Structure formats: C-alpha cells, structure tokens
Tab-separated table of C-alpha atoms and ligand atoms in Angstrom:
chain	number	residue	atom	x	y	z
A	13	MET	CA	30.716	-12.169	-55.442
A	14	LYS	CA	31.363	-8.749	-56.976
A	15	LEU	CA	31.415	-5.604	-54.840
A	16	VAL	CA	28.960	-2.749	-55.498
A	17	PHE	CA	31.791	-0.714	-56.958
A	18	GLU	CA	32.535	-3.461	-59.449
A	19	LYS	CA	28.878	-3.632	-60.421
A	20	SER	CA	28.625	0.133	-60.767
A	21	SER	CA	28.085	1.571	-64.218
A	22	SER	CA	28.417	5.273	-64.915
A	23	GLY	CA	25.115	7.100	-65.470
A	24	ARG	CA	22.915	4.518	-63.786
A	25	GLY	CA	21.143	5.464	-60.617
A	26	MET	CA	18.019	6.644	-58.923
A	27	LYS	CA	16.870	9.341	-56.608
A	28	LEU	CA	16.009	8.099	-53.156
A	29	LEU	CA	16.388	11.116	-50.923
A	30	GLU	CA	13.192	12.838	-49.906
A	31	ALA	CA	12.955	16.509	-50.789
A	32	CYS	CA	14.420	18.672	-48.046
A	33	ASP	CA	11.669	20.201	-45.879
A	34	VAL	CA	13.814	22.846	-44.165
A	35	PRO	CA	15.429	25.915	-45.739
A	36	GLY	CA	18.835	25.264	-47.271
A	37	THR	CA	22.035	26.757	-45.834
A	38	GLU	CA	25.116	27.774	-47.702
A	39	LEU	CA	28.122	25.819	-46.361
A	40	LEU	CA	31.389	27.589	-45.636
A	41	GLY	CA	34.062	26.779	-48.199
A	42	ILE	CA	36.087	24.759	-45.710
A	43	HIS	CA	33.209	22.317	-45.217
A	44	LYS	CA	32.594	21.838	-48.898
A	45	ARG	CA	34.159	18.838	-50.574
A	46	SER	CA	36.243	19.589	-53.594
A	47	SER	CA	35.123	16.608	-55.661
A	48	SER	CA	32.006	14.464	-55.842
A	49	PRO	CA	31.920	11.301	-53.721
A	50	ARG	CA	32.696	8.128	-55.647
A	51	LEU	CA	29.420	6.403	-54.991
A	52	PRO	CA	28.471	3.272	-56.883
A	53	GLN	CA	25.971	3.931	-59.630
A	54	MET	CA	23.346	1.238	-59.840
A	55	SER	CA	19.675	0.847	-60.581
A	56	GLU	CA	17.222	-0.084	-57.833
A	57	ASN	CA	16.804	-3.702	-58.930
A	58	GLU	CA	20.583	-4.195	-59.104
A	59	ILE	CA	20.970	-2.862	-55.590
A	60	SER	CA	18.114	-4.992	-54.365
A	61	ARG	CA	19.707	-8.112	-55.901
A	62	HIS	CA	23.109	-7.190	-54.545
A	63	TYR	CA	21.887	-7.023	-50.960
A	64	THR	CA	19.735	-10.118	-51.318
A	65	GLU	CA	22.799	-12.008	-52.536
A	66	LEU	CA	24.803	-10.687	-49.592
A	67	ALA	CA	22.071	-11.709	-47.147
A	68	LYS	CA	21.984	-15.218	-48.647
A	69	GLY	CA	25.690	-15.576	-47.929
A	70	ALA	CA	25.182	-15.054	-44.200
A	71	HIS	CA	23.272	-16.988	-41.564
A	72	GLY	CA	20.802	-15.205	-39.317
A	73	VAL	CA	18.059	-16.200	-36.892
A	74	ASN	CA	15.606	-15.787	-39.743
A	75	ASP	CA	17.466	-18.458	-41.727
A	76	GLY	CA	17.673	-21.205	-39.162
A	77	PHE	CA	18.898	-22.512	-35.838
A	78	TYR	CA	21.623	-20.317	-34.327
A	79	PRO	CA	22.820	-21.880	-31.052
A	80	LEU	CA	25.798	-19.553	-30.547
A	81	GLY	CA	26.516	-20.038	-26.836
A	82	SER	CA	26.863	-16.957	-24.670
A	83	CYS	CA	25.432	-14.799	-27.461
A	84	THR	CA	21.703	-15.500	-27.065
A	85	MET	CA	20.882	-15.358	-30.756
A	86	LYS	CA	17.161	-15.652	-30.210
A	87	TYR	CA	14.339	-14.639	-32.477
A	88	ASN	CA	13.335	-11.028	-31.961
A	89	PRO	CA	9.596	-10.505	-32.372
A	90	LYS	CA	8.874	-8.178	-35.275
A	91	VAL	CA	6.365	-6.175	-33.245
A	92	ASN	CA	9.277	-4.718	-31.296
A	93	GLU	CA	10.921	-3.617	-34.556
A	94	LYS	CA	7.657	-1.978	-35.483
A	95	ALA	CA	7.557	-0.062	-32.208
A	96	ALA	CA	11.134	1.128	-32.752
A	97	SER	CA	10.329	2.322	-36.252
A	98	LEU	CA	7.456	4.597	-35.228
A	99	LYS	CA	8.019	8.077	-36.598
A	100	GLY	CA	7.530	9.620	-33.172
A	101	PHE	CA	10.645	7.768	-32.029
A	102	THR	CA	12.781	7.942	-35.148
A	103	GLY	CA	12.092	11.580	-36.035
A	104	ILE	CA	13.103	13.263	-32.774
A	105	HIS	CA	16.329	14.938	-31.748
A	106	PRO	CA	18.023	14.692	-28.343
A	107	LEU	CA	18.358	18.471	-28.149
A	108	GLN	CA	14.610	19.090	-28.479
A	109	PRO	CA	12.994	20.845	-25.496
A	110	GLU	CA	11.780	18.411	-22.818
A	111	HIS	CA	8.107	19.180	-23.282
A	112	THR	CA	8.275	18.058	-26.942
A	113	VAL	CA	9.765	14.614	-26.153
A	114	GLN	CA	7.685	13.516	-23.189
A	115	GLY	CA	6.863	10.178	-24.866
A	116	ALA	CA	10.533	9.354	-25.344
A	117	LEU	CA	11.330	10.288	-21.750
A	118	GLU	CA	8.458	8.076	-20.602
A	119	VAL	CA	9.955	5.164	-22.580
A	120	LEU	CA	13.305	5.669	-20.859
A	121	LYS	CA	11.743	5.997	-17.427
A	122	LEU	CA	9.478	2.957	-17.797
A	123	ALA	CA	12.300	0.855	-19.221
A	124	GLU	CA	14.484	1.894	-16.296
A	125	GLU	CA	11.775	0.994	-13.776
A	126	TYR	CA	10.975	-2.395	-15.316
A	127	LEU	CA	14.623	-3.360	-15.745
A	128	CYS	CA	15.349	-2.286	-12.171
A	129	GLU	CA	12.459	-4.449	-11.009
A	130	ILE	CA	13.771	-7.404	-13.027
A	131	THR	CA	17.343	-7.003	-11.736
A	132	GLY	CA	16.795	-5.701	-8.195
A	133	MET	CA	18.612	-2.434	-8.887
A	134	ASP	CA	17.552	1.112	-7.980
A	135	ALA	CA	18.642	3.174	-10.972
A	136	MET	CA	19.931	2.703	-14.479
A	137	SER	CA	21.736	4.556	-17.257
A	138	PHE	CA	21.163	3.668	-20.893
A	139	GLN	CA	24.263	5.404	-22.179
A	140	PRO	CA	26.595	2.402	-22.641
A	141	ALA	CA	26.316	1.011	-26.156
A	142	ALA	CA	27.274	-2.618	-25.527
A	143	GLY	CA	28.014	-5.160	-22.824
A	144	ALA	CA	31.725	-4.428	-22.623
A	145	HIS	CA	30.980	-0.704	-22.588
A	146	GLY	CA	28.602	-1.342	-19.671
A	147	GLU	CA	31.318	-3.240	-17.810
A	148	PHE	CA	33.711	-0.336	-18.276
A	149	THR	CA	31.066	2.115	-17.079
A	150	GLY	CA	30.061	-0.022	-14.088
A	151	LEU	CA	33.677	-0.314	-13.003
A	152	LEU	CA	34.032	3.463	-13.249
A	153	LEU	CA	31.144	3.706	-10.750
A	154	ILE	CA	33.030	1.367	-8.419
A	155	LYS	CA	36.157	3.460	-8.846
A	156	ALA	CA	34.261	6.695	-8.179
A	157	TYR	CA	32.818	5.156	-5.007
A	158	HIS	CA	36.210	4.161	-3.591
A	159	THR	CA	37.757	7.475	-4.653
A	160	ALA	CA	34.985	9.450	-2.919
A	161	ARG	CA	35.720	7.489	0.259
A	162	LYS	CA	39.420	8.219	-0.181
A	163	ASP	CA	39.967	4.475	-0.242
A	164	GLU	CA	42.381	4.621	-3.128
A	165	LYS	CA	44.467	1.628	-2.174
A	166	ARG	CA	41.769	-0.555	-3.733
A	167	LYS	CA	43.381	-1.284	-7.066
A	168	LYS	CA	42.419	-4.894	-7.732
A	169	ILE	CA	39.452	-6.455	-9.466
A	170	ILE	CA	38.944	-10.167	-8.946
A	171	VAL	CA	37.753	-12.095	-11.992
A	172	PRO	CA	37.233	-15.880	-12.082
A	173	ASP	CA	39.094	-17.616	-14.911
A	174	SER	CA	35.775	-18.714	-16.439
A	175	ALA	CA	34.811	-15.062	-17.121
A	176	HIS	CA	34.012	-13.629	-20.512
A	177	GLY	CA	37.158	-12.064	-21.952
A	178	THR	CA	35.643	-8.601	-21.829
A	179	ASN	CA	35.621	-8.688	-17.982
A	180	PRO	CA	39.381	-8.607	-17.408
A	181	ALA	CA	39.778	-6.332	-20.432
A	182	SER	CA	37.312	-3.783	-19.004
A	183	ALA	CA	38.987	-3.903	-15.603
A	184	ALA	CA	42.373	-3.277	-17.213
A	185	MET	CA	40.909	-0.414	-19.265
A	186	CYS	CA	39.769	1.183	-15.991
A	187	GLY	CA	43.310	1.016	-14.678
A	188	TYR	CA	42.708	-1.882	-12.324
A	189	ASP	CA	45.017	-4.826	-11.744
A	190	VAL	CA	43.194	-8.016	-12.621
A	191	VAL	CA	43.388	-10.912	-10.178
A	192	SER	CA	42.290	-14.088	-11.949
A	193	ILE	CA	41.135	-16.866	-9.640
A	194	PRO	CA	40.890	-20.466	-10.847
A	195	SER	CA	37.421	-21.999	-10.868
A	196	ARG	CA	36.587	-25.279	-9.191
A	197	GLU	CA	36.299	-28.456	-11.266
A	198	ASP	CA	32.575	-27.818	-11.620
A	199	GLY	CA	33.231	-24.373	-13.133
A	200	CYS	CA	32.002	-22.437	-10.080
A	201	VAL	CA	33.898	-19.984	-7.865
A	202	ASP	CA	36.353	-21.604	-5.470
A	203	LEU	CA	35.522	-19.981	-2.120
A	204	ASP	CA	38.963	-20.703	-0.676
A	205	GLN	CA	40.649	-19.062	-3.665
A	206	LEU	CA	38.313	-16.092	-3.300
A	207	LYS	CA	38.976	-15.745	0.425
A	208	ALA	CA	42.701	-15.848	-0.278
A	209	ALA	CA	42.403	-13.219	-3.011
A	210	VAL	CA	40.334	-10.544	-1.214
A	211	GLY	CA	41.956	-7.920	0.948
A	212	GLU	CA	42.315	-4.215	1.608
A	213	ASP	CA	43.335	-3.673	-1.993
A	214	THR	CA	40.189	-5.300	-3.450
A	215	ALA	CA	38.075	-2.811	-5.386
A	216	GLY	CA	35.577	-5.429	-6.464
A	217	LEU	CA	34.643	-8.724	-8.043
A	218	MET	CA	33.206	-9.259	-11.527
A	219	LEU	CA	30.997	-12.267	-11.991
A	220	THR	CA	28.367	-13.603	-14.300
A	221	ASN	CA	25.781	-15.962	-12.844
A	222	PRO	CA	24.914	-18.302	-14.491
A	223	ASN	CA	28.559	-18.384	-15.428
A	224	THR	CA	30.082	-18.877	-18.845
A	225	VAL	CA	29.857	-22.658	-18.570
A	226	GLY	CA	26.101	-22.394	-18.117
A	227	LEU	CA	25.994	-23.208	-14.386
A	228	PHE	CA	24.332	-21.221	-11.622
A	229	ASP	CA	26.748	-20.685	-8.753
A	230	LYS	CA	24.802	-21.791	-5.685
A	231	ASN	CA	27.311	-20.133	-3.360
A	232	ILE	CA	26.499	-16.721	-4.731
A	233	LEU	CA	25.338	-15.205	-1.409
A	234	GLU	CA	28.523	-16.397	0.264
A	235	ILE	CA	30.620	-15.046	-2.620
A	236	THR	CA	29.179	-11.518	-2.500
A	237	LYS	CA	29.422	-11.551	1.306
A	238	ILE	CA	33.131	-12.378	1.218
A	239	VAL	CA	33.798	-9.477	-1.163
A	240	HIS	CA	31.672	-7.011	0.817
A	241	GLN	CA	33.320	-7.999	4.080
A	242	ALA	CA	36.671	-7.154	2.516
A	243	GLY	CA	35.314	-3.706	1.547
A	244	GLY	CA	34.964	-4.436	-2.187
A	245	LEU	CA	31.902	-4.084	-4.397
A	246	CYS	CA	30.262	-6.754	-6.547
A	247	TYR	CA	29.770	-6.334	-10.274
A	248	TYR	CA	27.287	-8.551	-12.136
A	249	ASP	CA	27.867	-9.219	-15.800
A	250	GLY	CA	24.223	-9.525	-16.827
A	251	ALA	CA	24.893	-10.802	-20.329
A	252	ASN	CA	23.506	-14.187	-19.232
A	253	LEU	CA	20.300	-12.773	-17.754
A	254	ASN	CA	18.285	-14.689	-20.348
A	255	ALA	CA	18.550	-17.708	-18.061
A	256	VAL	CA	17.142	-16.066	-14.955
A	257	MET	CA	15.095	-12.986	-15.795
A	258	GLY	CA	11.984	-12.778	-13.683
A	259	ILE	CA	13.225	-15.703	-11.555
A	260	VAL	CA	16.189	-14.457	-9.523
A	261	ARG	CA	17.627	-10.969	-9.326
A	262	PRO	CA	21.298	-9.951	-9.193
A	263	GLY	CA	20.324	-7.298	-6.644
A	264	ASP	CA	19.109	-10.057	-4.318
A	265	MET	CA	22.266	-12.083	-4.931
A	266	GLY	CA	24.212	-9.217	-3.388
A	267	PHE	CA	25.449	-7.348	-6.455
A	268	ASP	CA	25.898	-3.569	-6.365
A	269	VAL	CA	26.360	-2.788	-10.066
A	270	ILE	CA	25.262	-4.647	-13.173
A	271	HIS	CA	25.084	-4.315	-16.895
A	272	LEU	CA	22.567	-5.934	-19.191
A	273	ASN	CA	22.896	-6.781	-22.862
A	274	LEU	CA	19.603	-5.491	-24.244
A	275	HIS	CA	20.803	-6.682	-27.652
A	276	LYS	CA	20.883	-10.250	-26.394
A	277	THR	CA	18.150	-10.647	-23.825
A	278	PHE	CA	15.700	-7.896	-24.691
A	279	SER	CA	14.937	-8.186	-28.363
A	280	THR	CA	17.448	-6.356	-30.478
A	281	PRO	CA	19.021	-8.216	-33.380
A	282	HIS	CA	22.770	-8.422	-33.002
A	283	GLY	CA	25.802	-10.142	-34.353
A	284	GLY	CA	26.179	-7.926	-37.382
A	285	GLY	CA	27.686	-5.001	-35.527
A	286	GLY	CA	24.457	-2.996	-35.356
A	287	PRO	CA	23.626	-0.702	-32.460
A	288	GLY	CA	23.468	-2.404	-29.086
A	289	SER	CA	22.787	-1.294	-25.550
A	290	GLY	CA	24.528	-2.280	-22.344
A	291	PRO	CA	22.679	-0.299	-19.673
A	292	VAL	CA	24.286	-0.069	-16.265
A	293	GLY	CA	22.132	-0.498	-13.183
A	294	CYS	CA	23.194	0.146	-9.621
A	295	LYS	CA	22.043	0.269	-6.035
A	296	GLU	CA	20.915	3.602	-4.595
A	297	PHE	CA	24.285	4.435	-3.016
A	298	LEU	CA	25.961	4.441	-6.456
A	299	LYS	CA	23.241	6.306	-8.335
A	300	ARG	CA	24.957	9.684	-7.934
A	301	TYR	CA	27.869	8.481	-10.098
A	302	LEU	CA	25.803	7.292	-13.086
A	303	PRO	CA	26.631	8.719	-16.511
A	304	GLY	CA	24.194	10.898	-18.465
A	305	ALA	CA	21.012	12.437	-17.166
A	306	GLY	CA	18.477	10.784	-14.868
A	307	ILE	CA	14.759	11.106	-15.535
A	308	GLU	CA	12.376	12.299	-12.864
A	309	ARG	CA	8.625	11.825	-13.018
A	310	LEU	CA	6.807	14.824	-11.531
A	311	GLU	CA	3.750	16.191	-13.324
A	312	SER	CA	5.720	15.578	-16.463
A	313	TYR	CA	9.110	13.972	-17.169
A	314	HIS	CA	12.264	15.951	-16.445
A	315	LEU	CA	15.938	15.383	-16.992
A	316	THR	CA	18.077	15.652	-13.892
A	317	ALA	CA	21.835	15.667	-13.512
A	318	HIS	CA	23.493	13.014	-11.324
A	319	GLU	CA	25.328	14.805	-8.492
A	320	ALA	CA	28.715	13.168	-8.874
A	321	SER	CA	28.415	11.693	-12.366
A	322	ILE	CA	31.457	9.975	-13.841
A	323	GLY	CA	30.624	11.976	-16.986
A	324	ALA	CA	29.209	10.914	-20.322
A	325	VAL	CA	30.288	7.561	-21.756
A	326	LYS	CA	28.212	8.151	-24.888
A	327	MET	CA	26.146	11.008	-26.164
A	328	PHE	CA	22.696	11.760	-24.760
A	329	TYR	CA	20.668	8.611	-23.911
A	330	GLY	CA	22.672	5.918	-25.693
A	331	ASN	CA	21.029	3.907	-28.457
A	332	PHE	CA	17.484	4.981	-27.716
A	333	LEU	CA	15.688	2.753	-30.234
A	334	VAL	CA	17.199	-0.351	-28.642
A	335	VAL	CA	15.549	0.742	-25.385
A	336	VAL	CA	12.225	1.129	-27.237
A	337	ARG	CA	12.509	-2.474	-28.432
A	338	ALA	CA	13.362	-3.663	-24.907
A	339	LEU	CA	10.359	-1.884	-23.417
A	340	ALA	CA	8.047	-3.283	-26.106
A	341	TYR	CA	9.456	-6.761	-25.392
A	342	ILE	CA	8.915	-6.438	-21.632
A	343	LEU	CA	5.382	-5.096	-22.062
A	344	THR	CA	4.358	-7.792	-24.550
A	345	LEU	CA	5.747	-10.626	-22.401
A	346	GLY	CA	4.561	-9.197	-19.106
A	347	ARG	CA	5.073	-10.454	-15.581
A	348	GLU	CA	4.337	-14.069	-16.541
A	349	GLY	CA	5.987	-14.137	-19.942
A	350	ILE	CA	9.395	-12.926	-18.773
A	351	PRO	CA	10.101	-15.816	-16.349
A	352	GLU	CA	8.464	-18.229	-18.791
A	353	ALA	CA	10.945	-17.193	-21.487
A	354	SER	CA	13.838	-17.905	-19.126
A	355	SER	CA	12.390	-21.231	-18.013
A	356	ASN	CA	11.992	-22.326	-21.630
A	357	ALA	CA	15.564	-21.259	-22.419
A	358	VAL	CA	16.762	-23.496	-19.578
A	359	LEU	CA	14.446	-26.343	-20.592
A	360	ASN	CA	15.599	-26.242	-24.219
A	361	ALA	CA	19.266	-26.301	-23.218
A	362	ASN	CA	18.774	-29.263	-20.903
A	363	TYR	CA	16.685	-31.113	-23.494
A	364	MET	CA	19.454	-30.877	-26.072
A	365	LYS	CA	22.124	-31.660	-23.525
A	366	VAL	CA	20.444	-34.843	-22.360
A	367	LYS	CA	19.675	-35.986	-25.910
A	368	LEU	CA	23.318	-35.611	-26.940
A	369	SER	CA	25.169	-36.685	-23.857
A	370	ASP	CA	25.330	-40.395	-24.735
A	371	ILE	CA	27.717	-39.600	-27.590
A	372	TYR	CA	29.083	-36.106	-27.003
A	373	LYS	CA	31.105	-35.609	-23.831
A	374	MET	CA	29.709	-32.824	-21.698
A	375	ALA	CA	32.253	-30.637	-19.900
A	376	TYR	CA	29.958	-30.521	-16.838
A	377	GLU	CA	27.454	-33.244	-16.054
A	378	GLU	CA	25.045	-31.316	-13.857
A	379	THR	CA	21.784	-29.739	-14.965
A	380	CYS	CA	22.661	-26.611	-16.904
A	381	MET	CA	20.994	-23.250	-17.198
A	382	HIS	CA	20.485	-21.668	-20.641
A	383	GLU	CA	23.560	-23.184	-22.293
A	384	PHE	CA	25.843	-26.185	-22.065
A	385	VAL	CA	29.428	-26.924	-23.018
A	386	MET	CA	30.696	-30.033	-24.746
A	387	THR	CA	34.334	-31.022	-24.942
A	388	LEU	CA	35.623	-32.665	-28.093
A	389	GLU	CA	39.003	-33.342	-26.511
A	390	GLY	CA	38.484	-37.117	-26.545
A	391	LEU	CA	37.376	-37.215	-30.182
A	392	LYS	CA	40.309	-35.036	-31.220
A	393	HIS	CA	42.697	-37.307	-29.366
A	394	ASP	CA	41.181	-40.547	-30.723
A	395	ILE	CA	40.448	-39.727	-34.369
A	396	GLY	CA	41.713	-36.175	-34.917
A	397	VAL	CA	38.280	-34.557	-35.323
A	398	SER	CA	38.218	-31.191	-33.579
A	399	ALA	CA	35.528	-28.877	-32.234
A	400	MET	CA	36.196	-26.731	-35.308
A	401	ASP	CA	35.490	-29.681	-37.656
A	402	ILE	CA	32.134	-30.433	-36.008
A	403	ALA	CA	31.205	-26.733	-35.954
A	404	LYS	CA	32.050	-26.245	-39.623
A	405	SER	CA	30.121	-29.373	-40.629
A	406	LEU	CA	26.969	-27.975	-39.050
A	407	LEU	CA	27.022	-25.196	-41.657
A	408	ASP	CA	26.357	-27.761	-44.384
A	409	TYR	CA	23.112	-28.625	-42.585
A	410	GLY	CA	21.925	-25.003	-42.319
A	411	ILE	CA	22.826	-24.692	-38.638
A	412	HIS	CA	25.021	-21.920	-37.295
A	413	PRO	CA	27.921	-23.385	-35.303
A	414	PRO	CA	27.898	-23.134	-31.530
A	415	THR	CA	30.548	-20.957	-29.911
A	416	MET	CA	33.920	-22.640	-30.363
A	417	TYR	CA	36.907	-22.774	-28.039
A	418	PHE	CA	35.159	-20.786	-25.308
A	419	PRO	CA	35.242	-20.824	-22.344
A	420	LEU	CA	38.997	-21.215	-22.343
A	421	ILE	CA	38.944	-23.505	-19.308
A	422	VAL	CA	37.317	-26.246	-21.419
A	423	HIS	CA	39.469	-27.873	-24.110
A	424	GLU	CA	37.981	-28.295	-27.602
A	425	ALA	CA	34.834	-26.581	-26.341
A	426	LEU	CA	31.569	-26.231	-28.183
A	427	MET	CA	29.079	-24.102	-26.296
A	428	VAL	CA	25.435	-24.518	-27.276
A	429	GLU	CA	22.694	-22.029	-26.394
A	430	PRO	CA	19.445	-23.030	-28.093
A	431	THR	CA	17.365	-20.167	-26.537
A	432	GLU	CA	13.683	-20.234	-25.687
A	433	THR	CA	12.471	-19.218	-29.129
A	434	GLU	CA	13.165	-22.594	-30.759
A	435	SER	CA	10.485	-25.248	-31.049
A	436	ARG	CA	10.852	-28.855	-29.999
A	437	GLU	CA	10.899	-29.833	-33.708
A	438	THR	CA	13.852	-27.531	-34.395
A	439	LEU	CA	15.717	-28.928	-31.405
A	440	ASP	CA	15.017	-32.502	-32.544
A	441	GLU	CA	16.277	-31.717	-36.040
A	442	ALA	CA	19.434	-30.136	-34.621
A	443	ILE	CA	19.994	-33.110	-32.306
A	444	ALA	CA	19.671	-35.471	-35.306
A	445	VAL	CA	22.236	-33.399	-37.228
A	446	PHE	CA	24.700	-33.387	-34.332
A	447	ARG	CA	24.358	-37.163	-34.078
A	448	LYS	CA	24.747	-37.665	-37.833
A	449	ILE	CA	27.921	-35.559	-37.897
A	450	TYR	CA	29.312	-37.616	-35.046
A	451	GLU	CA	28.719	-40.812	-37.031
A	452	GLU	CA	30.308	-39.237	-40.101
A	453	ALA	CA	33.298	-38.268	-37.970
A	454	LEU	CA	33.816	-41.887	-36.936
A	455	LYS	CA	33.414	-43.171	-40.494
A	456	ASP	CA	35.370	-40.586	-42.444
A	457	PRO	CA	37.233	-38.114	-40.205
A	458	GLN	CA	39.189	-36.804	-43.172
A	459	ARG	CA	36.053	-35.466	-44.835
A	460	LEU	CA	35.177	-33.355	-41.800
A	461	HIS	CA	38.489	-31.540	-41.956
A	462	GLY	CA	37.332	-29.962	-45.242
A	463	ALA	CA	33.835	-28.915	-44.155
A	464	PRO	CA	31.837	-26.849	-44.936
A	465	TYR	CA	31.240	-27.905	-48.525
A	466	ASP	CA	27.987	-26.088	-49.335
A	467	THR	CA	28.687	-22.500	-48.235
A	468	PRO	CA	29.900	-19.641	-50.482
A	469	ILE	CA	33.269	-19.714	-48.730
A	470	GLY	CA	34.847	-22.599	-46.866
A	471	ARG	CA	37.281	-21.937	-44.053
A	472	PRO	CA	38.592	-18.393	-44.128
A	473	ASP	CA	41.801	-17.503	-42.381
A	474	GLU	CA	40.018	-16.215	-39.275
A	475	VAL	CA	43.023	-14.495	-37.740
A	476	THR	CA	43.790	-12.519	-40.889
A	477	ALA	CA	40.083	-11.753	-41.366
A	478	ALA	CA	39.887	-10.335	-37.828
A	479	ARG	CA	43.274	-8.640	-37.655
A	480	LYS	CA	43.683	-7.355	-41.199
A	481	PRO	CA	40.186	-6.791	-42.536
A	482	VAL	CA	40.018	-5.249	-45.995
A	483	LEU	CA	37.301	-2.686	-45.437
A	484	LYS	CA	38.061	-0.222	-48.205
A	485	TYR	CA	37.636	-0.535	-51.925
A	486	ASP	CA	40.817	0.055	-53.825
A	487	PHE	CA	39.780	2.387	-56.668
A	488	GLY	CA	42.471	1.119	-58.963
A	489	GLY	CA	45.139	1.719	-56.314
A	490	ALA	CA	43.869	5.177	-55.258
A	491	VAL	CA	42.978	3.890	-51.772
A	492	LYS	CA	45.239	1.360	-50.162
A	493	PRO	CA	43.358	-1.543	-48.551
A	494	ASN	CA	44.091	-1.900	-44.807
A	495	THR	CA	45.005	1.746	-44.321
A	496	PRO	CA	43.015	3.204	-41.403
B	105	PLP	C1	29.085	-13.105	-20.469
B	105	PLP	C2	29.326	-11.939	-21.404
B	105	PLP	N1	29.801	-10.780	-20.927
B	105	PLP	C3	30.008	-9.716	-21.712
B	105	PLP	C4	29.748	-9.762	-23.067
B	105	PLP	C5	30.075	-8.564	-23.904
B	105	PLP	O1	28.974	-7.993	-24.533
B	105	PLP	P1	29.142	-7.115	-25.852
B	105	PLP	O2	29.542	-8.060	-26.942
B	105	PLP	O3	27.820	-6.478	-26.085
B	105	PLP	O4	30.208	-6.093	-25.596
B	105	PLP	C6	29.239	-10.946	-23.632
B	105	PLP	C7	28.954	-11.034	-25.067
B	105	PLP	O5	28.437	-11.965	-25.592
B	105	PLP	C8	29.029	-12.065	-22.789
B	105	PLP	O6	28.554	-13.226	-23.248
C-alpha cells in the first residue's frame, strides 16, 4: 500500500480548519518556521479512501473476535464515546478558573468515588497515562512512605515470576531491587518462597489477582499479611480487574496501592497506542503522597494540593476524556451491571476452555477467571506446529490471535481472553475455528508454518518491526529512516 506522501499530488487539497475565533498574534521570528511544512496534498475522497484502506489492513474489536489474553480487548459501547466527545468536555482548558469547569471536576470526583468503591481504596489520582505508568507512580508512593518513616533500608520489591513484565520493569525504574519468586505448579504464589523472601529490606510486593495465568490466588489474605508483617506494603496490579469488578475488592484483599487500566476494563479503545489511563488508588495513609491535585466537594468543587505529593507524573489531570468514558461506563452499567460484566467474562472464558480442552492442552486444569492459557508444547514436540503457527492461522479466519508466548512460565503459551462482550454464537464460531485449525495441523503441519495466507502481509520480522520501526518518510533521502 502506498503512503500518503506517495499519493500526494501538488496543488490538490482542501481547507478543513475552522476559522480562528480569537484575535491573531504575531509570532516572534524565532518561533516562525523558515519553510512550509511538507504536508501531503490530497483531496478529501483520496484521504478518506487512504484511511479506509489502512483500517481494513488492521483487526479491531469492530471487525471480529479479539481474544488477546491479558489485554481485555472488549467492545466499548459507543455511548461512552459520545459522552467523551461532548463539547463541554473537549473544549475546556486545564488552566481555566475552577468555577468555569465545575462539570469536569464533578466527573473526576465521581469517577474517583465510584472507582474507590469498586476497588476498596480511599483516594485516587488520574494522572498516570497507562498501566505501567500507574505501577511506577504507585511504587513511588510506597517509596515516599518508607522514606517519610526513615525506613530507607527497604530496597526490595518482591514480584512473582508469573507477573506482567511491566511489574519488575517499573520496580527497577523506581530504583528498587527486584526479587523474583517462583510460582507454584498451579501458577499461584508459593507461600514458603514468599516467607523466605520477605525481611527488613522488603519495600513491598507487586501482585495481580487474578494472576497472569487467569487464576485467583485463594491465599491472598495470607499473602498480604506476610508482607505487612515484614513491614512492606502491597501493590495490586489492577489490569485484570475485569474478572472481579464489583465482586471482590483489592482493598479487602489487603492491598495498599493499586492501579487500574481504564483503557482495558472501563471502556476506552486501546491497542493502537491511543491515550490510556492508569489511575492510582491508595488507602488513606498514602493519600498525602498522591500526584496532582485532589478534588474536594464543598458547596462547589475545589482543587486541593496533596500535602506530601510525590510531584506530577503527567500534566494536570491525566487523560481526562478517558475518565469521562469510564464514568459513563460505570453509570450505564450500574451496581448490578458491573459485577454481571465480570461474571460473564469469567463464564465466557470457562465456556471456551471446557469446549477446547479435549484437544488443546490447558496449562492449568482448574476453573479459570477471565482468561485461560493453553500450552502447545506437546504439539510442537510431536509434529512441529507451534503456538505461533496456530495464532497466525486464526488470522485467516478473521480472528485476532490470542496472546502468544506469555506468561513466560508456560511454554508455547496461547492466552485466550474472550471478554464478556462476546455472544455465545461468536464463542461457538471461534471454538469451531480452533478445532478446525487443530485438525489441519495434524493433517498438513507444513501448511500452518506459512499462515496467514489471506492477510495483506504474512509474517513480518517482529523483532525488527519493534526495534527498528521506520516511522519517518524519506523525502528522497532528505530524512533518514530510523533517525530519532
Ligand atoms: C497484568 C498487566 N499489568 C500491567 C499492564 C500494563 O498496562 P499498560 O499496557 O497500560 O502499560 C498490562 C497490560 O496489558 C497487564 O496485562
């Protein structure tokens, strides 16, 4: 497919910008560019076709089933998009006087209150822009807490080996030493390993529950107790909250700090690098360290500074429109709809798991939560068909592949998260496809190594695509691709 610059033709174009409704200002010479930007010149219909063609080359939740485990690629109701596109929300500026943005402050306050109720926390900051950013922020709260108590020997964060890769990375970014503890055979935390790992140098534990293999750790109260008794704090990676929202609360499990992925659980499309939100919630005793301003409800809404804030981790209130979507989602689902969504997510995952487990080997036999993990190790050993081959074949049937090769503790892993927004018919169709591919694998393993056959591109070199992306157009050599 050609790039916009290759489709551009000099003199073509259109005017899209609305007339300016504020007085113009003369820019200082230093801010003026010396030459015109090299924008592509295209007519409206060409642009429209260009982007439609691009969209057709990708797979989104609007195209079909998207069971990308751990990512919760669920359908986001359009009404929440509508709420986020209201002019009153899109046309405001964070530096406006408080009395002119009372509605926006109310959104932030209500979202904070509802999310605190759902998670069992006491306060929340919406500044972090993503899950990993929330982890980093939450760990800074833990660090600020120990520092304020002059307990600076606490330099270690314990992370089970089943954790999402961002957990140890965030801990390292905060200057902590990461202590990885091996999980038990069933994927849950090994209490003996945990007891052996905690000590006077433990700053905290990071855990997601249900964990990354889709299992709820039933020892959770014991786990958080062990860490607290050693003087550490407990951090909950809430990226898997879709399995338990409205049913159990991290605050009641004993966690002190959490982050949520609003862009997974609370109705913001993600996966394409768009704005996300990883709000950090905490118990009362950590509230004073939160980043950004708090919001107080008196006769009207007021911004208040947190006494011992760790400082800003992003400007103003984070990605505000993602919070609008989350609030609209919570209000439309309500007290009954929220737990029902989670229950259906768990039901759908177990339905698929049971219907596939006679042919696909499950990494863990027990009832799962919102996702399950298969291991293709046996198939790879017997006939050479890998998790990658099965995943790529699904593309030919209009299904996005599950997460591959994660979690790392499962070999040849395929992690399936159907989500609650898929109907029984969609699940049945997907189950039939999985079964058909399995039969094909037995009959003609060689063919699967070449899949997909019906997509615009086959198997890209994923390492080069991730490590050396070509993100700039080379205007006949004027800009070197790959230069930052
Ligand atoms: C368990 C878990 N933790 C953390 C993250 C990181 O979230 P983000 O990609 O928004 O940084 C993810 C992302 O999918 C996740 O699944």
